[in-house]
Amino acid sequence: MLTRAQYTAAQRRAAQMIRDSGLAMTSAEAERIEVADFGLDHLEIEGAQILTLVQTERISVKVLAMFPHQTEPEHWHPPVGDDPGKEETVRVIAGTLLFYIPGDGTEAAPSTIPDGKSYAYTCYRELVMHATDQITLAPGTKHWFKGGPDGAIFYSFSTIARDVLDGFTDPDVQRVTQIVD
């Protein structure tokens, strides 16, 4: 749960990061940035700021701003009806994005997982991504990511996004942010 002041401050901070990355954005778009604390009440540690540019029944285009060392909790995009789930390509615009997927390779340092949350993170293959690096995820692939020391700005291009239906390893996650005045 966030206060209106916390939500607005995070929107402004994310909008500035996006603009600083070189992406142009209108004032109306800045006001549409979704601040997701995932119901965990520690936005600076686990959260994400999401600007949806396009959302149709077939495609979605978003810009995400991750504050320094902020983690989006481990999740996956499950099937819905006959749809196999969201296929997603992430492309970094600015900053460093630490991206975690299943498999062998560079192992995540224990310090990258939020304190006391090792039960909620099961993907340890670390990809260190910088501007122009990208990855495409098949539907249903578990993943999580974290902003580097200066945060990260990146695109998410995908088939239809149904974020409220995403699965999360952490049973405490609530996808819809609650705001109190």
PDB file of C-alpha atoms in Angstrom:
ATOM      1  CA  MET A   1       0.000   0.000   0.000  1.00  0.00           C
ATOM      2  CA  LEU A   2       1.291   3.444  -0.925  1.00  0.00           C
ATOM      3  CA  THR A   3       0.171   6.890   0.080  1.00  0.00           C
ATOM      4  CA  ARG A   4      -0.907   9.217  -2.715  1.00  0.00           C
ATOM      5  CA  ALA A   5       2.233  11.306  -2.019  1.00  0.00           C
ATOM      6  CA  GLN A   6       4.517   8.226  -2.330  1.00  0.00           C
ATOM      7  CA  TYR A   7       2.804   7.169  -5.556  1.00  0.00           C
ATOM      8  CA  THR A   8       3.086  10.637  -7.110  1.00  0.00           C
ATOM      9  CA  ALA A   9       6.722  11.031  -6.037  1.00  0.00           C
ATOM     10  CA  ALA A  10       7.599   7.664  -7.617  1.00  0.00           C
ATOM     11  CA  GLN A  11       5.784   8.671 -10.831  1.00  0.00           C
ATOM     12  CA  ARG A  12       7.764  11.914 -11.031  1.00  0.00           C
ATOM     13  CA  ARG A  13      11.059  10.150 -10.321  1.00  0.00           C
ATOM     14  CA  ALA A  14      10.358   7.492 -12.973  1.00  0.00           C
ATOM     15  CA  ALA A  15       9.307  10.138 -15.508  1.00  0.00           C
ATOM     16  CA  GLN A  16      12.586  11.992 -14.958  1.00  0.00           C
ATOM     17  CA  MET A  17      14.587   8.782 -15.373  1.00  0.00           C
ATOM     18  CA  ILE A  18      12.741   8.022 -18.625  1.00  0.00           C
ATOM     19  CA  ARG A  19      13.356  11.538 -19.952  1.00  0.00           C
ATOM     20  CA  ASP A  20      17.007  11.392 -18.861  1.00  0.00           C
ATOM     21  CA  SER A  21      17.370   8.188 -20.912  1.00  0.00           C
ATOM     22  CA  GLY A  22      16.571  10.224 -24.032  1.00  0.00           C
ATOM     23  CA  LEU A  23      12.973   9.098 -24.524  1.00  0.00           C
ATOM     24  CA  ALA A  24      10.476  11.881 -25.113  1.00  0.00           C
ATOM     25  CA  MET A  25       7.313  11.689 -23.045  1.00  0.00           C
ATOM     26  CA  THR A  26       4.249  13.900 -22.713  1.00  0.00           C
ATOM     27  CA  SER A  27       2.977  15.206 -19.376  1.00  0.00           C
ATOM     28  CA  ALA A  28      -0.117  13.038 -19.818  1.00  0.00           C
ATOM     29  CA  GLU A  29       2.083   9.958 -20.252  1.00  0.00           C
ATOM     30  CA  ALA A  30       4.075  10.854 -17.133  1.00  0.00           C
ATOM     31  CA  GLU A  31       0.827  10.964 -15.164  1.00  0.00           C
ATOM     32  CA  ARG A  32      -0.093   7.479 -16.487  1.00  0.00           C
ATOM     33  CA  ILE A  33       3.013   5.792 -15.106  1.00  0.00           C
ATOM     34  CA  GLU A  34       1.821   2.915 -12.941  1.00  0.00           C
ATOM     35  CA  VAL A  35       3.704   2.522  -9.686  1.00  0.00           C
ATOM     36  CA  ALA A  36       3.607  -1.132  -8.610  1.00  0.00           C
ATOM     37  CA  ASP A  37       4.614  -2.014  -5.060  1.00  0.00           C
ATOM     38  CA  PHE A  38       3.142  -5.517  -5.449  1.00  0.00           C
ATOM     39  CA  GLY A  39       1.417  -5.124  -2.068  1.00  0.00           C
ATOM     40  CA  LEU A  40       4.766  -5.617  -0.335  1.00  0.00           C
ATOM     41  CA  ASP A  41       4.999  -2.107   1.158  1.00  0.00           C
ATOM     42  CA  HIS A  42       8.667  -1.492   0.302  1.00  0.00           C
ATOM     43  CA  LEU A  43       8.675   0.083  -3.149  1.00  0.00           C
ATOM     44  CA  GLU A  44      12.378   0.961  -3.119  1.00  0.00           C
ATOM     45  CA  ILE A  45      13.246  -2.733  -2.619  1.00  0.00           C
ATOM     46  CA  GLU A  46      10.525  -4.574  -4.573  1.00  0.00           C
ATOM     47  CA  GLY A  47       8.528  -2.635  -7.128  1.00  0.00           C
ATOM     48  CA  ALA A  48       8.454  -1.246 -10.659  1.00  0.00           C
ATOM     49  CA  GLN A  49       7.280   1.848 -12.532  1.00  0.00           C
ATOM     50  CA  ILE A  50       5.470   1.058 -15.765  1.00  0.00           C
ATOM     51  CA  LEU A  51       4.364   3.317 -18.619  1.00  0.00           C
ATOM     52  CA  THR A  52       2.039   1.529 -21.030  1.00  0.00           C
ATOM     53  CA  LEU A  53       2.408   3.029 -24.507  1.00  0.00           C
ATOM     54  CA  VAL A  54       0.261   0.522 -26.445  1.00  0.00           C
ATOM     55  CA  GLN A  55      -2.217  -2.061 -25.160  1.00  0.00           C
ATOM     56  CA  THR A  56      -4.458  -3.874 -27.622  1.00  0.00           C
ATOM     57  CA  GLU A  57      -5.945  -7.342 -27.788  1.00  0.00           C
ATOM     58  CA  ARG A  58      -2.818  -8.480 -29.662  1.00  0.00           C
ATOM     59  CA  ILE A  59       0.211  -6.439 -28.542  1.00  0.00           C
ATOM     60  CA  SER A  60       1.578  -4.412 -25.664  1.00  0.00           C
ATOM     61  CA  VAL A  61       4.438  -1.899 -25.536  1.00  0.00           C
ATOM     62  CA  LYS A  62       5.665  -0.600 -22.199  1.00  0.00           C
ATOM     63  CA  VAL A  63       8.573   1.384 -20.818  1.00  0.00           C
ATOM     64  CA  LEU A  64       9.695   0.329 -17.361  1.00  0.00           C
ATOM     65  CA  ALA A  65      11.784   2.355 -14.947  1.00  0.00           C
ATOM     66  CA  MET A  66      13.585   0.467 -12.229  1.00  0.00           C
ATOM     67  CA  PHE A  67      15.060   2.540  -9.429  1.00  0.00           C
ATOM     68  CA  PRO A  68      18.616   1.680  -8.309  1.00  0.00           C
ATOM     69  CA  HIS A  69      18.650  -1.849  -6.826  1.00  0.00           C
ATOM     70  CA  GLN A  70      14.835  -2.107  -7.087  1.00  0.00           C
ATOM     71  CA  THR A  71      13.623  -5.646  -7.831  1.00  0.00           C
ATOM     72  CA  GLU A  72      10.510  -6.753  -9.680  1.00  0.00           C
ATOM     73  CA  PRO A  73       9.464  -9.982  -7.941  1.00  0.00           C
ATOM     74  CA  GLU A  74       9.859 -13.326  -9.683  1.00  0.00           C
ATOM     75  CA  HIS A  75       6.888 -14.006 -11.929  1.00  0.00           C
ATOM     76  CA  TRP A  76       5.629 -15.693 -15.081  1.00  0.00           C
ATOM     77  CA  HIS A  77       2.913 -15.073 -17.646  1.00  0.00           C
ATOM     78  CA  PRO A  78       0.559 -18.076 -17.541  1.00  0.00           C
ATOM     79  CA  PRO A  79      -1.781 -19.406 -20.225  1.00  0.00           C
ATOM     80  CA  VAL A  80      -5.235 -17.857 -20.387  1.00  0.00           C
ATOM     81  CA  GLY A  81      -7.848 -19.975 -22.130  1.00  0.00           C
ATOM     82  CA  ASP A  82      -6.453 -21.002 -25.518  1.00  0.00           C
ATOM     83  CA  ASP A  83      -3.689 -18.374 -25.342  1.00  0.00           C
ATOM     84  CA  PRO A  84      -0.319 -19.873 -24.246  1.00  0.00           C
ATOM     85  CA  GLY A  85       0.550 -16.743 -22.244  1.00  0.00           C
ATOM     86  CA  LYS A  86       2.479 -13.587 -22.912  1.00  0.00           C
ATOM     87  CA  GLU A  87       5.613 -13.764 -25.072  1.00  0.00           C
ATOM     88  CA  GLU A  88       7.848 -10.845 -24.119  1.00  0.00           C
ATOM     89  CA  THR A  89      10.958  -9.126 -25.423  1.00  0.00           C
ATOM     90  CA  VAL A  90      12.846  -6.847 -23.053  1.00  0.00           C
ATOM     91  CA  ARG A  91      15.284  -4.309 -24.559  1.00  0.00           C
ATOM     92  CA  VAL A  92      17.401  -2.081 -22.330  1.00  0.00           C
ATOM     93  CA  ILE A  93      17.469   1.638 -23.134  1.00  0.00           C
ATOM     94  CA  ALA A  94      19.676   2.972 -20.325  1.00  0.00           C
ATOM     95  CA  GLY A  95      21.333   1.864 -17.109  1.00  0.00           C
ATOM     96  CA  THR A  96      22.044  -1.694 -16.051  1.00  0.00           C
ATOM     97  CA  LEU A  97      19.372  -4.364 -15.715  1.00  0.00           C
ATOM     98  CA  LEU A  98      20.167  -7.572 -13.856  1.00  0.00           C
ATOM     99  CA  PHE A  99      17.839 -10.164 -15.389  1.00  0.00           C
ATOM    100  CA  TYR A 100      17.279 -13.638 -13.923  1.00  0.00           C
ATOM    101  CA  ILE A 101      15.946 -16.715 -15.715  1.00  0.00           C
ATOM    102  CA  PRO A 102      16.033 -20.476 -15.123  1.00  0.00           C
ATOM    103  CA  GLY A 103      19.074 -22.393 -16.288  1.00  0.00           C
ATOM    104  CA  ASP A 104      22.794 -22.779 -15.935  1.00  0.00           C
ATOM    105  CA  GLY A 105      25.229 -19.938 -16.227  1.00  0.00           C
ATOM    106  CA  THR A 106      26.279 -17.053 -14.083  1.00  0.00           C
ATOM    107  CA  GLU A 107      24.680 -17.531 -10.697  1.00  0.00           C
ATOM    108  CA  ALA A 108      22.920 -14.706  -8.895  1.00  0.00           C
ATOM    109  CA  ALA A 109      24.792 -13.444  -5.885  1.00  0.00           C
ATOM    110  CA  PRO A 110      22.749 -13.947  -2.704  1.00  0.00           C
ATOM    111  CA  SER A 111      22.954 -10.175  -2.185  1.00  0.00           C
ATOM    112  CA  THR A 112      20.818  -9.599  -5.305  1.00  0.00           C
ATOM    113  CA  ILE A 113      17.803 -11.255  -3.646  1.00  0.00           C
ATOM    114  CA  PRO A 114      15.902  -8.964  -1.251  1.00  0.00           C
ATOM    115  CA  ASP A 115      16.693  -9.740   2.415  1.00  0.00           C
ATOM    116  CA  GLY A 116      14.627 -12.562   3.856  1.00  0.00           C
ATOM    117  CA  LYS A 117      13.051 -13.404   0.500  1.00  0.00           C
ATOM    118  CA  SER A 118      15.113 -16.377  -0.733  1.00  0.00           C
ATOM    119  CA  TYR A 119      11.926 -18.498  -0.703  1.00  0.00           C
ATOM    120  CA  ALA A 120      10.402 -16.203  -3.348  1.00  0.00           C
ATOM    121  CA  TYR A 121      13.251 -16.273  -5.898  1.00  0.00           C
ATOM    122  CA  THR A 122      14.107 -19.503  -7.727  1.00  0.00           C
ATOM    123  CA  CYS A 123      15.731 -18.271 -10.956  1.00  0.00           C
ATOM    124  CA  TYR A 124      19.468 -17.760 -10.560  1.00  0.00           C
ATOM    125  CA  ARG A 125      20.898 -17.497 -14.079  1.00  0.00           C
ATOM    126  CA  GLU A 126      22.019 -13.876 -14.207  1.00  0.00           C
ATOM    127  CA  LEU A 127      22.205 -11.796 -17.370  1.00  0.00           C
ATOM    128  CA  VAL A 128      23.789  -8.364 -16.947  1.00  0.00           C
ATOM    129  CA  MET A 129      22.086  -6.196 -19.542  1.00  0.00           C
ATOM    130  CA  HIS A 130      23.051  -2.741 -20.823  1.00  0.00           C
ATOM    131  CA  ALA A 131      21.708  -0.388 -23.498  1.00  0.00           C
ATOM    132  CA  THR A 132      20.718  -2.317 -26.673  1.00  0.00           C
ATOM    133  CA  ASP A 133      20.857  -5.729 -24.957  1.00  0.00           C
ATOM    134  CA  GLN A 134      17.652  -7.695 -25.264  1.00  0.00           C
ATOM    135  CA  ILE A 135      16.069 -11.025 -24.387  1.00  0.00           C
ATOM    136  CA  THR A 136      12.900 -12.738 -25.570  1.00  0.00           C
ATOM    137  CA  LEU A 137      10.985 -14.935 -23.133  1.00  0.00           C
ATOM    138  CA  ALA A 138       8.666 -17.743 -24.143  1.00  0.00           C
ATOM    139  CA  PRO A 139       5.230 -17.792 -22.487  1.00  0.00           C
ATOM    140  CA  GLY A 140       5.310 -19.177 -18.961  1.00  0.00           C
ATOM    141  CA  THR A 141       9.053 -18.559 -18.387  1.00  0.00           C
ATOM    142  CA  LYS A 142       9.751 -17.600 -14.781  1.00  0.00           C
ATOM    143  CA  HIS A 143      11.907 -14.484 -14.478  1.00  0.00           C
ATOM    144  CA  TRP A 144      12.737 -11.495 -12.323  1.00  0.00           C
ATOM    145  CA  PHE A 145      14.908  -8.441 -12.688  1.00  0.00           C
ATOM    146  CA  LYS A 146      16.634  -5.716 -10.746  1.00  0.00           C
ATOM    147  CA  GLY A 147      17.870  -2.223 -11.508  1.00  0.00           C
ATOM    148  CA  GLY A 148      21.629  -1.734 -11.325  1.00  0.00           C
ATOM    149  CA  PRO A 149      23.421   0.965  -9.302  1.00  0.00           C
ATOM    150  CA  ASP A 150      21.911   3.744 -11.449  1.00  0.00           C
ATOM    151  CA  GLY A 151      18.638   1.950 -12.131  1.00  0.00           C
ATOM    152  CA  ALA A 152      17.439   0.904 -15.568  1.00  0.00           C
ATOM    153  CA  ILE A 153      15.043   1.981 -18.291  1.00  0.00           C
ATOM    154  CA  PHE A 154      13.825  -0.642 -20.724  1.00  0.00           C
ATOM    155  CA  TYR A 155      11.131  -1.536 -23.206  1.00  0.00           C
ATOM    156  CA  SER A 156       8.809  -4.502 -22.868  1.00  0.00           C
ATOM    157  CA  PHE A 157       7.351  -5.564 -26.221  1.00  0.00           C
ATOM    158  CA  SER A 158       4.869  -8.400 -25.907  1.00  0.00           C
ATOM    159  CA  THR A 159       1.796 -10.180 -27.037  1.00  0.00           C
ATOM    160  CA  ILE A 160      -1.285  -9.173 -25.052  1.00  0.00           C
ATOM    161  CA  ALA A 161      -0.446  -8.317 -21.446  1.00  0.00           C
ATOM    162  CA  ARG A 162      -2.743  -9.454 -18.658  1.00  0.00           C
ATOM    163  CA  ASP A 163      -0.594  -8.290 -15.755  1.00  0.00           C
ATOM    164  CA  VAL A 164      -3.245  -8.907 -13.096  1.00  0.00           C
ATOM    165  CA  LEU A 165      -3.169 -12.612 -14.057  1.00  0.00           C
ATOM    166  CA  ASP A 166       0.620 -13.005 -13.760  1.00  0.00           C
ATOM    167  CA  GLY A 167       1.817 -15.736 -11.414  1.00  0.00           C
ATOM    168  CA  PHE A 168       4.239 -14.836  -8.612  1.00  0.00           C
ATOM    169  CA  THR A 169       6.503 -17.109  -6.585  1.00  0.00           C
ATOM    170  CA  ASP A 170       5.966 -14.895  -3.521  1.00  0.00           C
ATOM    171  CA  PRO A 171       2.508 -15.701  -2.124  1.00  0.00           C
ATOM    172  CA  ASP A 172       2.313 -12.214  -0.553  1.00  0.00           C
ATOM    173  CA  VAL A 173       2.358 -10.380  -3.896  1.00  0.00           C
ATOM    174  CA  GLN A 174      -0.758  -8.427  -4.818  1.00  0.00           C
ATOM    175  CA  ARG A 175      -0.473  -7.183  -8.384  1.00  0.00           C
ATOM    176  CA  VAL A 176      -2.765  -4.175  -8.035  1.00  0.00           C
ATOM    177  CA  THR A 177      -1.303  -1.311  -6.004  1.00  0.00           C
ATOM    178  CA  GLN A 178      -3.541   0.086  -3.305  1.00  0.00           C
ATOM    179  CA  ILE A 179      -3.302   3.838  -2.735  1.00  0.00           C
ATOM    180  CA  VAL A 180      -4.404   5.588   0.455  1.00  0.00           C
ATOM    181  CA  ASP A 181      -4.845   9.317   0.871  1.00  0.00           C
TER     182      ASP A 181
END
